PDB file of C-alpha atoms in Angstrom:
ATOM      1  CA  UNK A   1      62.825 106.158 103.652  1.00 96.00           C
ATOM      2  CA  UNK A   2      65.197 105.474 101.293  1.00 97.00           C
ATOM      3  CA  UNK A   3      66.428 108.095  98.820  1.00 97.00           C
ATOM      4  CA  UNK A   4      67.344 106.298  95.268  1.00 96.00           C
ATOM      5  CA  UNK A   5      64.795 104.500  94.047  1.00 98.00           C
ATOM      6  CA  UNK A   6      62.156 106.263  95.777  1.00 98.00           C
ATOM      7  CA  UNK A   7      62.693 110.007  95.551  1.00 98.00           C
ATOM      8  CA  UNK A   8      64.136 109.558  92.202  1.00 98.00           C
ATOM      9  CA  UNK A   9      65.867 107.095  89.609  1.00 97.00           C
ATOM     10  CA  UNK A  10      69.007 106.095  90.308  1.00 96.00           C
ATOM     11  CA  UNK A  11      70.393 107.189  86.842  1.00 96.00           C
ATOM     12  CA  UNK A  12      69.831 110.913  88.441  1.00 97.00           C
ATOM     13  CA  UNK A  13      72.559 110.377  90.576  1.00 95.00           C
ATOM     14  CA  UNK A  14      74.742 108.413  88.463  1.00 93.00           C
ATOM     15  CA  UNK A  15      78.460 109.107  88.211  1.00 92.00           C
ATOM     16  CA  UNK A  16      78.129 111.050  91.884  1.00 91.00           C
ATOM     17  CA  UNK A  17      80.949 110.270  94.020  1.00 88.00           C
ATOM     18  CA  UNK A  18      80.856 111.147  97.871  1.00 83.00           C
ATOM     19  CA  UNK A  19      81.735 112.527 100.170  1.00 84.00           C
ATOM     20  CA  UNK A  20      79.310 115.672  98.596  1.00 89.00           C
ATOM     21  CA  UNK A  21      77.683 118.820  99.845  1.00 88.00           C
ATOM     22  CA  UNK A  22      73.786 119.479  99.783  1.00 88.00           C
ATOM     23  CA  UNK A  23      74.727 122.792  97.376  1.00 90.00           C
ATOM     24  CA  UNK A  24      76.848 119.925  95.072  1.00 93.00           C
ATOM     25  CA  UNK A  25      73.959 117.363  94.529  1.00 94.00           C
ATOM     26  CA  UNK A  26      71.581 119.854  93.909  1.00 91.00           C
ATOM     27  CA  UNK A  27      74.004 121.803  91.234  1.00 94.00           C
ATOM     28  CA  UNK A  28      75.515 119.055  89.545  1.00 95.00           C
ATOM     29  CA  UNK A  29      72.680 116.102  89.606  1.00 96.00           C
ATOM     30  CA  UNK A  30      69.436 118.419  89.575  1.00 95.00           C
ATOM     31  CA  UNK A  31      67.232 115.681  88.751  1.00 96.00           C
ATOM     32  CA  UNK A  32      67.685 114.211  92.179  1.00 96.00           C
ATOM     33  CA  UNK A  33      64.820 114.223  94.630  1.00 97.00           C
ATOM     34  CA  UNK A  34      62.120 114.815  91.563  1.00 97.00           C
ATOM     35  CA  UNK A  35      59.074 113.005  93.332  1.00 98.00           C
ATOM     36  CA  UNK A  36      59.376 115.033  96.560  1.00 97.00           C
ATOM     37  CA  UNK A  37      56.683 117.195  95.913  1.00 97.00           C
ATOM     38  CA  UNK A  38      54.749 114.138  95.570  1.00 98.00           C
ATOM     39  CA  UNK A  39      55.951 113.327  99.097  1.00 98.00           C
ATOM     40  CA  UNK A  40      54.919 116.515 100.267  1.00 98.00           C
ATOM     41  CA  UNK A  41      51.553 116.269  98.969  1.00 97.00           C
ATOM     42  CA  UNK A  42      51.054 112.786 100.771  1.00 97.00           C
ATOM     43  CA  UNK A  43      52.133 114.012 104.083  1.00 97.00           C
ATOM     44  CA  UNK A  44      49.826 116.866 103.811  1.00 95.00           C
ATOM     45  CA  UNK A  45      47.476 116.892 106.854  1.00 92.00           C
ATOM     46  CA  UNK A  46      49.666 114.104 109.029  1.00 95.00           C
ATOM     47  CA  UNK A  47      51.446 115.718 111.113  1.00 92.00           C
ATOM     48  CA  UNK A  48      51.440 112.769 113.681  1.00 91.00           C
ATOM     49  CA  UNK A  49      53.950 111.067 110.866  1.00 94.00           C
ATOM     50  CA  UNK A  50      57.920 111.621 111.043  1.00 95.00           C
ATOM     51  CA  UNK A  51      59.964 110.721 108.032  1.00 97.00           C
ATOM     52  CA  UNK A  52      63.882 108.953 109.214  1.00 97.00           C
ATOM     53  CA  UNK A  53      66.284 108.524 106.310  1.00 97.00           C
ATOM     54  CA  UNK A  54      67.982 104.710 105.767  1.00 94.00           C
ATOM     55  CA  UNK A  55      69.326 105.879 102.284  1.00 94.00           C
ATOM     56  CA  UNK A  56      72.801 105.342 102.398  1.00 91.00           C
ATOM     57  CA  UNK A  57      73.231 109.167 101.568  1.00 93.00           C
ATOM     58  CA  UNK A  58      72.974 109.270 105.877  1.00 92.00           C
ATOM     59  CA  UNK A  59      76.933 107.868 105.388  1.00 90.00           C
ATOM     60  CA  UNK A  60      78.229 110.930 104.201  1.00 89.00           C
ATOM     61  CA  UNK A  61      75.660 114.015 104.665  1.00 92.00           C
ATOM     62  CA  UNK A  62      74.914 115.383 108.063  1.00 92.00           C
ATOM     63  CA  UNK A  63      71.009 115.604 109.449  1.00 94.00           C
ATOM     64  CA  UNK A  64      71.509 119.256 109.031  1.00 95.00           C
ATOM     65  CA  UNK A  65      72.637 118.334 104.808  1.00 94.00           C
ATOM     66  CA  UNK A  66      69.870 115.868 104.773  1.00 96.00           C
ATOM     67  CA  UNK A  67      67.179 118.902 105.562  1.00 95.00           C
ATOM     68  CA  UNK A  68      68.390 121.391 103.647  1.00 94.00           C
ATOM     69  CA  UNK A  69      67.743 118.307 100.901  1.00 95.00           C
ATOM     70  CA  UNK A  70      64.801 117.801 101.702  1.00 96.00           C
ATOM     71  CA  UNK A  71      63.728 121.283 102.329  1.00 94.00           C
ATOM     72  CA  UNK A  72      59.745 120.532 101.532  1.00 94.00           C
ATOM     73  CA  UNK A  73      59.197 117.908 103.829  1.00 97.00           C
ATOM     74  CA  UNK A  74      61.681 119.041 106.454  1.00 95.00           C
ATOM     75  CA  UNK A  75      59.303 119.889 108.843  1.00 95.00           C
ATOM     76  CA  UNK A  76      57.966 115.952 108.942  1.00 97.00           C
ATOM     77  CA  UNK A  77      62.240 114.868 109.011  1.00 97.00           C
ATOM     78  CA  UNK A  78      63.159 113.071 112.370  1.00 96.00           C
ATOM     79  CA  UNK A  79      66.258 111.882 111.803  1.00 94.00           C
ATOM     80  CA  UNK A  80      68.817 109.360 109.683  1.00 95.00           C
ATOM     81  CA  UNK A  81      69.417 105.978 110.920  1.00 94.00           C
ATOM     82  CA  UNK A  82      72.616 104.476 112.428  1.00 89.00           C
ATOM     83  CA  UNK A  83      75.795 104.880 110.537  1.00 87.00           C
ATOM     84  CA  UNK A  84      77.180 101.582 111.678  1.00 84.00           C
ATOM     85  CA  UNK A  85      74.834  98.891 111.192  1.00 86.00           C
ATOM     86  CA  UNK A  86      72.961  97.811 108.139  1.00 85.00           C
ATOM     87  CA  UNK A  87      69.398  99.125 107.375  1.00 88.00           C
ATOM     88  CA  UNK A  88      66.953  96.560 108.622  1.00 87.00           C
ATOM     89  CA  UNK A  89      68.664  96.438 111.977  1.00 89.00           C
ATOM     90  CA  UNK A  90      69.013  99.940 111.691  1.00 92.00           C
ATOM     91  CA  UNK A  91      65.329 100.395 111.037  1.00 92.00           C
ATOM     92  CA  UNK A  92      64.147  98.343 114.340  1.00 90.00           C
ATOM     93  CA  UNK A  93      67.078  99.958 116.375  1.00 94.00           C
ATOM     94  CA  UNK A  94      65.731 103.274 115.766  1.00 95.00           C
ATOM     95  CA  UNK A  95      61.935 102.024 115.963  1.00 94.00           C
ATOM     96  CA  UNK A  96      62.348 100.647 119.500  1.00 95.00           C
ATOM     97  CA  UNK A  97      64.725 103.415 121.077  1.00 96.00           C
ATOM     98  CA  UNK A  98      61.375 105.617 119.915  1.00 95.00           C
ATOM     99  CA  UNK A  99      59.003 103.379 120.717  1.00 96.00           C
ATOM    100  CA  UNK A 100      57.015 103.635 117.556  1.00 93.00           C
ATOM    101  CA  UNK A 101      55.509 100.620 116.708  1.00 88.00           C
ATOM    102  CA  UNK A 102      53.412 101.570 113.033  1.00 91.00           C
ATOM    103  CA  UNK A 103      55.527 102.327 110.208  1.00 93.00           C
ATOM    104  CA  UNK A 104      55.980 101.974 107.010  1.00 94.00           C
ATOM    105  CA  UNK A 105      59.313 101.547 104.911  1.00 95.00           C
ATOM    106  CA  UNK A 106      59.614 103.183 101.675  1.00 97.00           C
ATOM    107  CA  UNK A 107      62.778 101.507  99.738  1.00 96.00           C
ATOM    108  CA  UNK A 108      63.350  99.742  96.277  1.00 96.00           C
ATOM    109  CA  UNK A 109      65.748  96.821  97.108  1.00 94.00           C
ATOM    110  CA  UNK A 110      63.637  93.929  99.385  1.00 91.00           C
ATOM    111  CA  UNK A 111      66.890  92.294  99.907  1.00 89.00           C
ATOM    112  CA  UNK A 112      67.857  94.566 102.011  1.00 87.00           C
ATOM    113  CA  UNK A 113      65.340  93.224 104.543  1.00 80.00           C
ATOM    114  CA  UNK A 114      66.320  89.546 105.568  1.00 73.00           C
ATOM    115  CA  UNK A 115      63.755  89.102 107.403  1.00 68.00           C
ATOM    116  CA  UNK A 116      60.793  90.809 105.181  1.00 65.00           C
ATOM    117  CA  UNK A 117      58.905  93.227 106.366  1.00 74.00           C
ATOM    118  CA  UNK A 118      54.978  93.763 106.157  1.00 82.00           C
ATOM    119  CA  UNK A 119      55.388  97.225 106.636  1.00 91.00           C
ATOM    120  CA  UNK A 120      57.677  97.607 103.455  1.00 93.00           C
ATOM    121  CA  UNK A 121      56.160  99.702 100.546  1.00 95.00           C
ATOM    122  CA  UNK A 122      58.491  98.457  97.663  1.00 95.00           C
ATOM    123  CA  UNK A 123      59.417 100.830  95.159  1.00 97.00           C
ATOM    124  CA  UNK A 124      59.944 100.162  91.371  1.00 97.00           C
ATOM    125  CA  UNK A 125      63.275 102.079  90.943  1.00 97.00           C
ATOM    126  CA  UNK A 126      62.489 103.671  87.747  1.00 97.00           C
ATOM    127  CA  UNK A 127      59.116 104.854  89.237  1.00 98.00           C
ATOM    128  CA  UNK A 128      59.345 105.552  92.969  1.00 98.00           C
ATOM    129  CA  UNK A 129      57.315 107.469  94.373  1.00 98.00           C
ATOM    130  CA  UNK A 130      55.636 108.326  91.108  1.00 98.00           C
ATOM    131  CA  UNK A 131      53.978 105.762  90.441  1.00 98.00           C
ATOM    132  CA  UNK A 132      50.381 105.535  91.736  1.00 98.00           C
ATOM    133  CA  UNK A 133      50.494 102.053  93.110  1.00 98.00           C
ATOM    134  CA  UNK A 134      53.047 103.516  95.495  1.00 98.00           C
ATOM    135  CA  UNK A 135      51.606 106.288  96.397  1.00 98.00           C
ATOM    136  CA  UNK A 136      48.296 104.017  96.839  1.00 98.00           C
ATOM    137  CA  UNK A 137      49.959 102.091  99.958  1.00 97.00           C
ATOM    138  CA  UNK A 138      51.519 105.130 101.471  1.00 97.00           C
ATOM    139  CA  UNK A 139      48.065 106.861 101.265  1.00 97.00           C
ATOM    140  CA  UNK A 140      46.267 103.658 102.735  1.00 95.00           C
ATOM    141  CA  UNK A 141      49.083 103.492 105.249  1.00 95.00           C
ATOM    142  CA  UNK A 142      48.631 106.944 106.453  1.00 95.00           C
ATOM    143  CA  UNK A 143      45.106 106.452 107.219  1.00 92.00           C
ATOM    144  CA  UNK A 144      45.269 103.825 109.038  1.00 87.00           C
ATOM    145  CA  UNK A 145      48.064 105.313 111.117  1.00 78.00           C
ATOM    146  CA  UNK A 146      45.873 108.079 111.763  1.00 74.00           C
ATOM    147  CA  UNK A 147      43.362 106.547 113.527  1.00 67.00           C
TER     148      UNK A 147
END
């Protein structure tokens, strides 16, 4: 999962320049991480489902600073991706070292996956995961990775 674009707009982080603490996002660019609760209430009742950061945030914020972020889902959070390759390679790194094999990739930029990806939920940047579309495909995703 990415962070803006999906979690929020990226005008709520505007201006932010890391390297930045948890405590320092959350003070100084509140409206970050708006649609989490919306996250939450998805995950609700899959606990078979682990969420792994590819936002870029993973460059400069520990695993430890990336749950104390995302305190209401933290209990679904498996990790960040690799620091040192880009996302898409990141993504199927991670995927087969864990031997997962149904996901789905919640991000607002579809360049960022060469190759496409049927398992990419595209985000409207303005919208993420507010918008019901969105939250449509994650739903349908996570019942059929239920059963």
């Amino acid at each position: 999962m990415d962070f803006d674009g999906v979690l929020h707009p990226p005008e709520a982080i505007a201006g932010a320049r890391p390297p930045l603490t948890a405590n320092q996002i959350r003070k100084s660019f509140p409206d970050t991480f708006q649609h989490l609760p919306t996250l939450h209430d998805l995950l609700q009742k899959h606990d078979d489902v682990a969420v792994v950061v590819s936002s870029s945030w993973r460059l400069f914020l520990s695993d430890a600073e990336l749950i104390d972020l995302l305190a209401p889902i933290s209990t679904w959070f498996a990790g960040s991706l690799s620091r040192y390759k880009g996302k898409d390679e990141a993504i199927r790194d991670w995927l087969t070292h864990h031997q997962v094999n149904d996901f789905a990739v919640l991000d607002d930029v579809a360049e960022f996956f060469p190759e496409g990806s049927k398992s990419l939920i595209l985000c409207d940047s303005r919208r993420g995961l507010s918008d019901p579309l969105v939250q449509g495909r994650v739903r349908e995703w996570l019942q059929l990775a239920s059963h």
